[in-house]
Short mmCIF file of C-alpha atoms and ligand atoms in Angstrom, two decimals:
data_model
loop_
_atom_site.label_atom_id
_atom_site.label_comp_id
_atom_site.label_asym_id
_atom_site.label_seq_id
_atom_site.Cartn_x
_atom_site.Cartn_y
_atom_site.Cartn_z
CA UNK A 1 49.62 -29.36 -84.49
CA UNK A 2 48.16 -31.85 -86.32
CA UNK A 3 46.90 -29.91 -89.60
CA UNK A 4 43.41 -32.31 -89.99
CA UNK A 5 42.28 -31.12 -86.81
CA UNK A 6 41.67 -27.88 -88.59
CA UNK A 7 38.14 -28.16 -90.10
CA UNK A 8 36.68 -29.86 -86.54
CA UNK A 9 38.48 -26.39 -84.70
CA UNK A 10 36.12 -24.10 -86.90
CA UNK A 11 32.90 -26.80 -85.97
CA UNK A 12 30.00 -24.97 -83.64
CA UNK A 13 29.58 -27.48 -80.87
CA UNK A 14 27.84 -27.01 -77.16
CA UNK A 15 29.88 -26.88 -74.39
CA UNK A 16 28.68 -29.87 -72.42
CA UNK A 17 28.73 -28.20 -69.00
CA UNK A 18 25.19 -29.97 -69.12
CA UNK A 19 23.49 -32.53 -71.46
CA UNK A 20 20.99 -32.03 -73.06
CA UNK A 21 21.88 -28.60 -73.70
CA UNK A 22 19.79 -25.02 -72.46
CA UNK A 23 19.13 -25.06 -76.37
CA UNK A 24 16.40 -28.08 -75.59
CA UNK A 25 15.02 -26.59 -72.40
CA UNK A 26 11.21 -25.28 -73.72
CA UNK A 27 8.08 -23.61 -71.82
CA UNK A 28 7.02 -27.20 -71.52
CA UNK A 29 8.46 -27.59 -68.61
CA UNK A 30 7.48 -24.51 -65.76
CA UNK A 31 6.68 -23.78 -61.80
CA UNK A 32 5.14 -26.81 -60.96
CA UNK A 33 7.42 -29.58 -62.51
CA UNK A 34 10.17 -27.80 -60.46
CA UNK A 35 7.91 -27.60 -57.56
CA UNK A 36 7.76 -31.23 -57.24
CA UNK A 37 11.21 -31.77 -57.90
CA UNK A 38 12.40 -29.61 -55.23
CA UNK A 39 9.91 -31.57 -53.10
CA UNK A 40 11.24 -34.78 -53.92
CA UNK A 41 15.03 -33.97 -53.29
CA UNK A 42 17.31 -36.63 -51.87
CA UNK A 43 16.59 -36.61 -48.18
CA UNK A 44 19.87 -36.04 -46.02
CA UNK A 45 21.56 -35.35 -49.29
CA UNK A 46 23.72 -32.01 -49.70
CA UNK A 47 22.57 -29.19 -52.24
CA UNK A 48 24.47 -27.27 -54.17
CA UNK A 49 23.67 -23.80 -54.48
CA UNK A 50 24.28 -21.00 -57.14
CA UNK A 51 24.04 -17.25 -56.76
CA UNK A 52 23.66 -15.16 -60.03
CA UNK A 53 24.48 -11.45 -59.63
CA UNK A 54 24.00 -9.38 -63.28
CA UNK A 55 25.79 -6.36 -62.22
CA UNK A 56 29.42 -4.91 -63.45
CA UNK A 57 30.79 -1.57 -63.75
CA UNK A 58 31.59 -1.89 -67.00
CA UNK A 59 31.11 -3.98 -69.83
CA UNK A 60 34.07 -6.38 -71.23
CA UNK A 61 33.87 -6.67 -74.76
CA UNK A 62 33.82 -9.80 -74.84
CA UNK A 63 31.92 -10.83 -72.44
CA UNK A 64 28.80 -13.57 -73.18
CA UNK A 65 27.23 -13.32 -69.54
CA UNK A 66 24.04 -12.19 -68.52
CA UNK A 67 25.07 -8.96 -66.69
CA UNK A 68 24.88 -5.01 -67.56
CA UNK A 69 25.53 -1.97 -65.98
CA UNK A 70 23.61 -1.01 -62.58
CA UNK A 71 24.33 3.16 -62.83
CA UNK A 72 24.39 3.50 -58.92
CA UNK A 73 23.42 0.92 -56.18
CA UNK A 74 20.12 1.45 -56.19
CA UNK A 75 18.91 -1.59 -58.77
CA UNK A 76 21.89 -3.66 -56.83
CA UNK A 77 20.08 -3.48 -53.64
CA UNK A 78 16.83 -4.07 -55.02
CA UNK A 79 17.67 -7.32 -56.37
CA UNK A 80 19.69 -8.48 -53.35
CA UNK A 81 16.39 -7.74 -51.88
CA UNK A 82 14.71 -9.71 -54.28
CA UNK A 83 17.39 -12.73 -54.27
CA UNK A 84 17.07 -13.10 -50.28
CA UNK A 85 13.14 -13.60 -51.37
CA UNK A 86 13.71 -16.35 -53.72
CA UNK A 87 16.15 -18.23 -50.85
CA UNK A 88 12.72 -18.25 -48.64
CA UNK A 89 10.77 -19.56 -51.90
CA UNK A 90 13.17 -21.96 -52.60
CA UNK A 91 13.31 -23.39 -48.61
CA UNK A 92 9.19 -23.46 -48.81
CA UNK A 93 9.91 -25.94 -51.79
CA UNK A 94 12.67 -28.22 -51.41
CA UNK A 95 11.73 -31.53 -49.59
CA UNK A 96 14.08 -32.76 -46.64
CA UNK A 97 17.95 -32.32 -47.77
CA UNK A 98 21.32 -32.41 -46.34
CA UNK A 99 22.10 -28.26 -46.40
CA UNK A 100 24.31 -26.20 -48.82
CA UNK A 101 27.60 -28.12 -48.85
CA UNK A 102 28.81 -25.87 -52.54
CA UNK A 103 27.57 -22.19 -52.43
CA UNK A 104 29.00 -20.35 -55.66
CA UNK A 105 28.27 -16.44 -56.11
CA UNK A 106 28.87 -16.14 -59.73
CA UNK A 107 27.74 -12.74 -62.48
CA UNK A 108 28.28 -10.39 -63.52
CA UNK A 109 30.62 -9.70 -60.76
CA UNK A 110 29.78 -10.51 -57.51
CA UNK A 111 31.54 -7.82 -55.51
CA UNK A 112 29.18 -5.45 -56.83
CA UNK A 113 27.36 -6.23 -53.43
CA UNK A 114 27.55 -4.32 -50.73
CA UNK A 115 29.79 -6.26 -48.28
CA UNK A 116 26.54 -6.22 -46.02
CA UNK A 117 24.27 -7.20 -48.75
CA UNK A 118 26.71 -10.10 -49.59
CA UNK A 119 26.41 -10.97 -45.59
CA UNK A 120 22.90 -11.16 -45.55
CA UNK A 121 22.41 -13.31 -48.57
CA UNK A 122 24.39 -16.25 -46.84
CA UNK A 123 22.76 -15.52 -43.38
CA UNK A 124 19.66 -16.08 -45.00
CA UNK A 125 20.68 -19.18 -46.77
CA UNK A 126 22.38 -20.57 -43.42
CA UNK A 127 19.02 -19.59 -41.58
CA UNK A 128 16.70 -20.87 -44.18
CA UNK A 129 18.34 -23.66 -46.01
CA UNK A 130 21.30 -24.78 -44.10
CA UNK A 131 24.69 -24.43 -44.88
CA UNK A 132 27.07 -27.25 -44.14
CA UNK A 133 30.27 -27.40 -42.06
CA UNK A 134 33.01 -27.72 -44.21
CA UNK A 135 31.07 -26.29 -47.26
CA UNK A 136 33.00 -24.21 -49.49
CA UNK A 137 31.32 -20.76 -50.37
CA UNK A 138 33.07 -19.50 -53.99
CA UNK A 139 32.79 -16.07 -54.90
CA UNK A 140 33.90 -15.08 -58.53
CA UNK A 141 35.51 -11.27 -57.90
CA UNK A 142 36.84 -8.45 -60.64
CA UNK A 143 39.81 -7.18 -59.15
CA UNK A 144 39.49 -3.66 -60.85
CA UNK A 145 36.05 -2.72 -58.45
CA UNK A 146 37.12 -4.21 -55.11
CA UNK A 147 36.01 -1.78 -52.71
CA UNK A 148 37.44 -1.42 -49.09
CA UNK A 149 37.49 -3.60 -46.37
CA UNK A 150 35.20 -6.04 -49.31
CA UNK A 151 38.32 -8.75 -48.90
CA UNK A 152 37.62 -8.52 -44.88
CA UNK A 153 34.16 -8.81 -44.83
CA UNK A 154 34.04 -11.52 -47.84
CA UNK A 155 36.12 -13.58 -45.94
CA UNK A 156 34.18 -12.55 -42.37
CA UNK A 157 31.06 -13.89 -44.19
CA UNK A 158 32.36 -17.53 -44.73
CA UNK A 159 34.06 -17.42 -48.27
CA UNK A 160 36.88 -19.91 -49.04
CA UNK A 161 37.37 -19.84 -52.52
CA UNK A 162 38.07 -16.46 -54.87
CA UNK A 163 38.23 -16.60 -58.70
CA UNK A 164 39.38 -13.85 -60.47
CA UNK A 165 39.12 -12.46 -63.85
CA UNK A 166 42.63 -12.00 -65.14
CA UNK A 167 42.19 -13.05 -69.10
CA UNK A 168 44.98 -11.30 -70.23
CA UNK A 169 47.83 -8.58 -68.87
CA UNK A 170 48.61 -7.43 -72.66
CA UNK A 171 47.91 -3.44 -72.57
CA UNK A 172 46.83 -3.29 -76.06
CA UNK A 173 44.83 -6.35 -76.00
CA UNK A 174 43.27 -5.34 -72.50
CA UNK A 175 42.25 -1.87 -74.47
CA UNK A 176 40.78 -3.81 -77.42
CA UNK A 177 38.33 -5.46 -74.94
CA UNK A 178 37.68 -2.73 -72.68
CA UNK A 179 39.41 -4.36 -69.41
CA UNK A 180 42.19 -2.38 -68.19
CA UNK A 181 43.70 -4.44 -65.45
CA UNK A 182 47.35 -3.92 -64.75
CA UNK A 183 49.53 -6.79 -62.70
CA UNK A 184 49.74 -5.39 -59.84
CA UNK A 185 45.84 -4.74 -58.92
CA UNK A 186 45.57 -8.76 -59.17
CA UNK A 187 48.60 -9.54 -57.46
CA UNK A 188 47.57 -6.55 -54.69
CA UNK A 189 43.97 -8.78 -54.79
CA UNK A 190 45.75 -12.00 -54.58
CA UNK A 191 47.66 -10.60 -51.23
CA UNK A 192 44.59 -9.31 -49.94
CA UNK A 193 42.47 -12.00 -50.10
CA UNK A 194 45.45 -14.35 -48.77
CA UNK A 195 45.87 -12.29 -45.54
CA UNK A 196 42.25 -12.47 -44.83
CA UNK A 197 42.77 -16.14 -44.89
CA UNK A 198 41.05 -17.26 -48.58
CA UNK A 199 44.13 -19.56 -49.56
CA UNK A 200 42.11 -20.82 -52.32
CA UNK A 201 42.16 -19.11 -55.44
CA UNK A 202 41.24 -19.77 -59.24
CA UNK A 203 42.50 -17.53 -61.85
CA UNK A 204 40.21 -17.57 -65.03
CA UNK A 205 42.24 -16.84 -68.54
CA UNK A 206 41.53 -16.24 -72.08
CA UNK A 207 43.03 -16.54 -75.76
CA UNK A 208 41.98 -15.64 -78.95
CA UNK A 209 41.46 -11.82 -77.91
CA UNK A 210 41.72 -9.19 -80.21
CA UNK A 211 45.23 -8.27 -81.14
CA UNK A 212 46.37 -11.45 -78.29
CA UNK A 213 49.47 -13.30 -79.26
CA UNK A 214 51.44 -16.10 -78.50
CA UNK A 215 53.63 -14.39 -76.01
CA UNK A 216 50.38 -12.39 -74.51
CA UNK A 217 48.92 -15.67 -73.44
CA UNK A 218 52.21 -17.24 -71.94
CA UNK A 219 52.69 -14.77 -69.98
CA UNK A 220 49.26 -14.12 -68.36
CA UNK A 221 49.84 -18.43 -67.64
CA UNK A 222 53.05 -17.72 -66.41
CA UNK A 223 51.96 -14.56 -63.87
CA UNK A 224 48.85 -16.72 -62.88
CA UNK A 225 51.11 -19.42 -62.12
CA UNK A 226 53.61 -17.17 -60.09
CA UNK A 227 50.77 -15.98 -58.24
CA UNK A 228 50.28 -19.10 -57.10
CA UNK A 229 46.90 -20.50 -58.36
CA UNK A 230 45.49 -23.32 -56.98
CA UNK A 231 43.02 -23.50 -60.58
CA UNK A 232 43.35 -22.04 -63.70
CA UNK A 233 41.05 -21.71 -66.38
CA UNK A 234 41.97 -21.04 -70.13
CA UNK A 235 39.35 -20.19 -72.13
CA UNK A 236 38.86 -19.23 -75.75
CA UNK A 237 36.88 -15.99 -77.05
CA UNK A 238 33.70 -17.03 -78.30
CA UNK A 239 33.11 -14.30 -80.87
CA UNK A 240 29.02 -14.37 -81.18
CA UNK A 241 27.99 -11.04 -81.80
CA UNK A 242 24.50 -12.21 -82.87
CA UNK A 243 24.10 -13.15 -79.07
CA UNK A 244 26.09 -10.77 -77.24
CA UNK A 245 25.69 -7.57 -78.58
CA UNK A 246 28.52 -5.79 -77.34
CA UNK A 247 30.85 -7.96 -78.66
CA UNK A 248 30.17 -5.83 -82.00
CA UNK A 249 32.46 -3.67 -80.52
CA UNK A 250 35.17 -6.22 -80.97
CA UNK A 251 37.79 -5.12 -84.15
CA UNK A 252 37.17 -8.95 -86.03
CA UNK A 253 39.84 -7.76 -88.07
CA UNK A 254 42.66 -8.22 -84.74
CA UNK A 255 41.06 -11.89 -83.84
CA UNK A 256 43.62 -14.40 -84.23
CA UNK A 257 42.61 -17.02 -86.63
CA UNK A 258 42.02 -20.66 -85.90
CA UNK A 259 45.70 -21.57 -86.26
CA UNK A 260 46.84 -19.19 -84.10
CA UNK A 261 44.12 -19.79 -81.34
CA UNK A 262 45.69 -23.55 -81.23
CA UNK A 263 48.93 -22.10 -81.02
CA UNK A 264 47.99 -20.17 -78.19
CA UNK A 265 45.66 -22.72 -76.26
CA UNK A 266 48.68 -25.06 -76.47
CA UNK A 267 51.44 -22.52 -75.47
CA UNK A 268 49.16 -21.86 -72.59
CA UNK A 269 49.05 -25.42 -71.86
CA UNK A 270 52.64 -26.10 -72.17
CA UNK A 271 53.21 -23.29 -69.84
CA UNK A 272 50.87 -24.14 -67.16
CA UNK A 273 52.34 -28.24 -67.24
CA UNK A 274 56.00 -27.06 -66.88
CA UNK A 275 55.10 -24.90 -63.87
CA UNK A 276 53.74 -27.72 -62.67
CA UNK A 277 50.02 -28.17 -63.04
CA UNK A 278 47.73 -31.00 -63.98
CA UNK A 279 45.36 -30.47 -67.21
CA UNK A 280 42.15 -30.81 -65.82
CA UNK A 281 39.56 -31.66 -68.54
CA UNK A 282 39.26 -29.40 -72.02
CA UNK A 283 39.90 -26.44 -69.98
CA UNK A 284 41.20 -26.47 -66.24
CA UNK A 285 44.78 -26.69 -64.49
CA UNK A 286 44.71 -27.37 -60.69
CA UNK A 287 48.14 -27.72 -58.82
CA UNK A 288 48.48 -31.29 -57.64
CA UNK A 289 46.85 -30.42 -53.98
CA UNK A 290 43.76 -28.34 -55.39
CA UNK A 291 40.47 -30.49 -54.48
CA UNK A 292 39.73 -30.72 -58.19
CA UNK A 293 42.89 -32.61 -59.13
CA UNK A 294 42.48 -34.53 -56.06
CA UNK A 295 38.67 -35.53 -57.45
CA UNK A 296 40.28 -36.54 -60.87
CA UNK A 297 43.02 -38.52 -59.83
CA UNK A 298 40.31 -40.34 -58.03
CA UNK A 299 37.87 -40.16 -61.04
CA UNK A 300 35.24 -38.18 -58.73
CA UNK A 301 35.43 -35.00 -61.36
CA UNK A 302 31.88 -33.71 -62.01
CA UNK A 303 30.78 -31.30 -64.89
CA UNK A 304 27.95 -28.65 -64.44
CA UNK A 305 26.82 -25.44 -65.45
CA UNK A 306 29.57 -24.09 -63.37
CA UNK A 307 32.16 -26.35 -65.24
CA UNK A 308 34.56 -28.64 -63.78
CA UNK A 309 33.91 -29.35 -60.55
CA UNK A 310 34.34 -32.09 -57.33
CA UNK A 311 31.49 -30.97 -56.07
CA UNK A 312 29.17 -34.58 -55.52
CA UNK A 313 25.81 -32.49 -55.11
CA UNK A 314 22.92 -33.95 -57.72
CA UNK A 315 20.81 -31.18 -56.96
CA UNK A 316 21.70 -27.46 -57.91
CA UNK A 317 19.43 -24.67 -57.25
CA UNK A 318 19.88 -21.87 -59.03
CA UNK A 319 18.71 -18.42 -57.92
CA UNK A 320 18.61 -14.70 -59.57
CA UNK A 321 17.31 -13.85 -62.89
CA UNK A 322 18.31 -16.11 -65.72
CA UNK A 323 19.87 -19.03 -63.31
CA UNK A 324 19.44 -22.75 -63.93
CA UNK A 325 18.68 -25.65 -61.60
CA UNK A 326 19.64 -29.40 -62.25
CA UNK A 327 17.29 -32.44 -60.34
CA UNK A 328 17.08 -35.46 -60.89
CA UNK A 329 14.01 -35.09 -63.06
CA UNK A 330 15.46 -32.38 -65.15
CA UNK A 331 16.45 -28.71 -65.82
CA UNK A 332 14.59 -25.95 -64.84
CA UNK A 333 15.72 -22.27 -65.64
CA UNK A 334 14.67 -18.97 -63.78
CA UNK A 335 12.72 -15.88 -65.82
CA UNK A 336 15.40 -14.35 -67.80
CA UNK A 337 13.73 -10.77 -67.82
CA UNK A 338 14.67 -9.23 -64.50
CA UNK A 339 11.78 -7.59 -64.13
CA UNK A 340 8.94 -10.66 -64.51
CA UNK A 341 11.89 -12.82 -62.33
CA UNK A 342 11.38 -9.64 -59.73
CA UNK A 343 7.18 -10.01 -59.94
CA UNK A 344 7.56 -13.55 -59.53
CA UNK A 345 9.55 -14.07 -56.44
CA UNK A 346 7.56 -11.10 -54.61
CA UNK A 347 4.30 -13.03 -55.50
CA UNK A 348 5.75 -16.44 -53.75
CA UNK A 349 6.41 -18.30 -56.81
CA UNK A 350 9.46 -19.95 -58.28
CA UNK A 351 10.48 -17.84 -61.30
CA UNK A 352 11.10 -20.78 -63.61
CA UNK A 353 10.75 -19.80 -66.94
CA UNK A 354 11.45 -23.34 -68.88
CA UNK A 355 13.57 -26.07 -68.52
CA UNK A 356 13.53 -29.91 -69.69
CA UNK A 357 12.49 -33.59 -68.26
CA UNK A 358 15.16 -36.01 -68.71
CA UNK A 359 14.19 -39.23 -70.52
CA UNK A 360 16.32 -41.98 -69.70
CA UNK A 361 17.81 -41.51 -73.31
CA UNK A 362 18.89 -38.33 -71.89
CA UNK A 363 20.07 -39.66 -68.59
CA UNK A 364 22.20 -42.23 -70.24
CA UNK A 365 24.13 -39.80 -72.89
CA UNK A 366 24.56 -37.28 -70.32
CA UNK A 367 26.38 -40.12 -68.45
CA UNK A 368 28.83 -41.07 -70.74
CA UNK A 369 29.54 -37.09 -72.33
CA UNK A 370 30.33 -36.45 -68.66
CA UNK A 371 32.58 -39.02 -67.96
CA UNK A 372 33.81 -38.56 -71.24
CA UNK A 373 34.63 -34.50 -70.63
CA UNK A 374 36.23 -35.71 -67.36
CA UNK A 375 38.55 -38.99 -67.87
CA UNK A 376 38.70 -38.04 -71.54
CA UNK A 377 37.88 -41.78 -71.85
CA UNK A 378 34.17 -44.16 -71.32
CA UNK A 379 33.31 -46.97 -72.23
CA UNK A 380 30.17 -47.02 -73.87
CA UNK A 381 28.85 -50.79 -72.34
CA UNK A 382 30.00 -49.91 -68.63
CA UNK A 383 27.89 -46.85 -69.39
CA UNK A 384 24.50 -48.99 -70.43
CA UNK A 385 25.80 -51.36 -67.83
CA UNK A 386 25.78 -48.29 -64.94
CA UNK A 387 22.24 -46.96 -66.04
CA UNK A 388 20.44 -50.24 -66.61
CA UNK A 389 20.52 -49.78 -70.45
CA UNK A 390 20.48 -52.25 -72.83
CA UNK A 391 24.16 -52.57 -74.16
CA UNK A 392 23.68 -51.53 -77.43
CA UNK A 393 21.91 -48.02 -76.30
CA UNK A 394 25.29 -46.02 -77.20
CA UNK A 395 26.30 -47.85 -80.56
CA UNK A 396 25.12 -44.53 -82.42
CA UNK A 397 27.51 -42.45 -80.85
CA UNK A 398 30.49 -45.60 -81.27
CA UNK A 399 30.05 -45.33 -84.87
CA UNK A 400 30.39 -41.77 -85.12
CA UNK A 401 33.70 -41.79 -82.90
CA UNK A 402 35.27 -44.25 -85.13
CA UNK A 403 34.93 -41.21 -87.92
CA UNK A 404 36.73 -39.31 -85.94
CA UNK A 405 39.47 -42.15 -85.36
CA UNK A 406 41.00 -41.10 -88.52
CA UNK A 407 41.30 -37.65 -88.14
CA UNK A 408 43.62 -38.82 -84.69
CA UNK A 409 40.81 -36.89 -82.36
CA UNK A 410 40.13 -40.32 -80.18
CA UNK A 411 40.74 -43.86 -80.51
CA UNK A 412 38.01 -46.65 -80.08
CA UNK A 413 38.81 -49.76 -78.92
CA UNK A 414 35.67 -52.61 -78.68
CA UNK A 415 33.12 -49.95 -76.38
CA UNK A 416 35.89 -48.03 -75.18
CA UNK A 417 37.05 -44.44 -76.75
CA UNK A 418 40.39 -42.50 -75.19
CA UNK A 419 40.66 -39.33 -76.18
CA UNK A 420 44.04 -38.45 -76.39
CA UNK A 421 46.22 -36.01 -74.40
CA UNK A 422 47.20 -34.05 -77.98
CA UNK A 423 43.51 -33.59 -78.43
CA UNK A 424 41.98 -32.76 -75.28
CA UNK A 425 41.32 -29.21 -77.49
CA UNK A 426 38.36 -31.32 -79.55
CA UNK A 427 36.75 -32.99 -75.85
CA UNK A 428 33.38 -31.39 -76.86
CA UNK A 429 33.42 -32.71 -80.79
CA UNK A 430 34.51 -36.50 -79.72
CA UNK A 431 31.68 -35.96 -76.48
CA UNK A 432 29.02 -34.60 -79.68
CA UNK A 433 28.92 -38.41 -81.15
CA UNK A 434 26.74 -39.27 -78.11
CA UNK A 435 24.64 -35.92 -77.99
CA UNK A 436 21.32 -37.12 -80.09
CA UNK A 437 19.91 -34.03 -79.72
CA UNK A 438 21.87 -31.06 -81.20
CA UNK A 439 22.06 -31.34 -85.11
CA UNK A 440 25.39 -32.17 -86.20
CA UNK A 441 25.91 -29.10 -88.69
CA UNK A 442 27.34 -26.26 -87.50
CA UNK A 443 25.12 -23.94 -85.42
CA UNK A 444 25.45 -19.99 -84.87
CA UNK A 445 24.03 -20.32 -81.11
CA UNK A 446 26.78 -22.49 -80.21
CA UNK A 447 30.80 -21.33 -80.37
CA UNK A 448 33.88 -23.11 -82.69
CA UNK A 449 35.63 -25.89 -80.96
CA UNK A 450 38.81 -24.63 -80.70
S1 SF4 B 1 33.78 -10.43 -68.07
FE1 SF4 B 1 33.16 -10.34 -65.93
S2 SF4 B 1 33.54 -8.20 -65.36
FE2 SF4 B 1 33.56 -8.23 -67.59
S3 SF4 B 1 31.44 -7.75 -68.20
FE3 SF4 B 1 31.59 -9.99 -68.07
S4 SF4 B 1 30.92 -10.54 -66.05
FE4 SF4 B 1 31.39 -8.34 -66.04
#
């Protein structure tokens, strides 16, 4: 490990799963702008689609999503209710389109529906949107509150693709976080799911845990890889206890510290290569015949708020309390208070809270920290060159990656900068020299680098 890269590991920068960032979105943007951008949708085009469901048994310590804890399935039903509403808002709005060709249940945890509930969400996008043949309908799943027969009727209902929460298999570290999970309820999941005929499964992992190690993280790679993953995610703890509160019941004392979080992002790496998967991104391993590896060896890789992606969809619609949509013209972002997102829908309305019009500054920066986040390379003058911008738009953010040339982080050549393969780790500080938004000091809001 290359000892400068240090100081940039401990840096606050955004994630870049969209630019600008849900820390620009404002009130200045509400109902009616995404009225009119749902109206004015690419005709024939496909959508994609995103379910949020804020419901899990439990709470993981470390968990930053918007979720909590439903005591009974009372509230769970209710909003199912409420989220088969806002499909039939949604299909009042949206202007002629191509159907749902990416539908992604995401949380929370999404198996906290009923498996009838679940059913009747996607009937009632296939009725009243459209749902594509061939789309691929992505469910993210906790493998500790699978019910019976959920696999089945998951699978009955359309889904093809299962991500599951693994993180880690350490007991002590699974205590310190409050997610007891042994081996063999994911690999009893993983069986399950396969004999109902979802073959395609992601496996989401984490380091820098409480009391994690080295080892810890190897092997959770390792199982995940034996399991036979097509993706796999590696993810670093974000400690923010100023944002998620029950991450105060985290021990700070057990984190590992920055040197060991490399360690352990690039043991995790190492692991995941030798068993024979491509490094997708800052983040992602797909095995060589997963779509998504397929979509980067042909430089088709997308970034949204969902991460990496091949999904080609420009327009996402986001439903359930807190969710964000992406148009053309901008981001909007649903009511984050459950109960004024409930009031909403039932009146008729789109519960959009706030959100952001792209300027074509925007459009252009958000063009090259993609590509950037994806290909780990751009050049900044194809970029201006792509989105009919005068050539010199970007030299800002070339002058701040030549800073970073030093420190070994990327390489700029002419308009060109390569990140390389060593420092995929720092993807989101290179991709911050063209973000002319978020102030380059460190931020609390936003997590470390590394
Ligand atoms: S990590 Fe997943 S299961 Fe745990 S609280 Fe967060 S959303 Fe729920």
């Amino acid at each position: 490990m290359n000892s400068d890269w240090i100081p940039f590991a401990a840096r606050a920068v955004p994630r870049y799963t969209s630019y600008p960032t849900a820390a620009d979105f404002t009130g200045a943007v509400s109902e009616s702008d995404a009225g009119a951008w749902a109206a004015s949708v690419a005709p024939g085009k496909p959508l994609s689609v995103y379910l949020h469901i804020p419901f899990c048994e439990t709470l993981c310590w470390y968990c930053g999503c918007a979720t909590s804890v439903p005591n009974g399935y009372r509230r769970v039903g209710e909003y199912a209710a409420r989220l088969k509403a806002e499909i039939d808002v949604w299909a009042r709005a949206l202007g002629p389109h191509g159907g749902i060709g990416h539908l992604h249940f995401g949380g929370g945890s999404p198996n906290a529906l009923q498996a009838d509930d679940f059913a009747a969400l996607i009937e009632a996008l296939r009725g009243s949107i459209g749902i594509r043949p061939g789309a691929e309908i992505a469910v993210e799943l906790d493998p500790r509150t699978m019910h019976d027969g959920q696999v089945e009727a998951f699978a009955a209902a359309g889904v093809t693709r299962a991500s599951l929460g693994v993180q880690t298999l350490a007991p002590a570290v699974q205590t310190a976080v409050n997610r007891i999970q042994p081996p063999d309820m994911v690999a009893g999941l993983v069986a399950s799911l396969k004999a109902a005929g979802v073959a395609a499964i992601n496996m989401d992992l984490m380091y820098g845990l409480p009391h994690q190690t080295t080892e810890d993280v190897v092997a959770a790679a390792q199982f995940a890889a034996e399991q036979g993953a097509a993706r796999i995610s590696v993810f670093g703890y974000a400690h923010l206890p100023w944002f998620a509160k029950h991450q105060k019941a985290i021990d700070e004392a057990a984190l590992p510290d920055l040197i060991e979080r490399l360690e352990q992002a690039g043991a995790a790496a190492d692991a995941l290569v030798a068993a024979g998967y491509l490094p997708i991104g800052l983040d992602h391993y797909a095995r060589a015949d997963d779509a998504l590896a397929v979509a980067y060896r042909e430089g088709r890789l997308r970034r949204n708020f969902q991460g990496y992606t091949d999904d080609p969809c420009e327009t996402l619609i986001g439903m359930g309390a807190t969710s964000i949509s992406q148009f053309r013209e901008g981001f909007v972002q649903n009511l984050k208070d459950r109960k004024a997102w409930s009031e909403a829908v039932a009146a008729g309305r789109l519960p959009v809270e706030r959100g952001i019009a792209f300027t074509p500054d925007d459009r252009l920066r958000a063009r090259a920290i993609e590509r950037l986040m994806c290909d780990l390379a751009v050049d900044a003058t194809e970029v201006c060159r792509e989105m009919d911008a005068p050539e010199s738009s970007l030299d800002d953010a070339l002058d701040r990656a030549r800073a970073l040339q030093s420190a070994g982080l990327c390489t700029v050549s002419e308009t060109r900068i390569d990140v390389p393969d060593a420092a995929r780790l720092f993807l989101r500080t290179v991709a911050q020299c063209f973000d002319a938004r978020t102030p380059a000091a460190p931020q609390q809001r936003h997590a470390k680098a590394v």
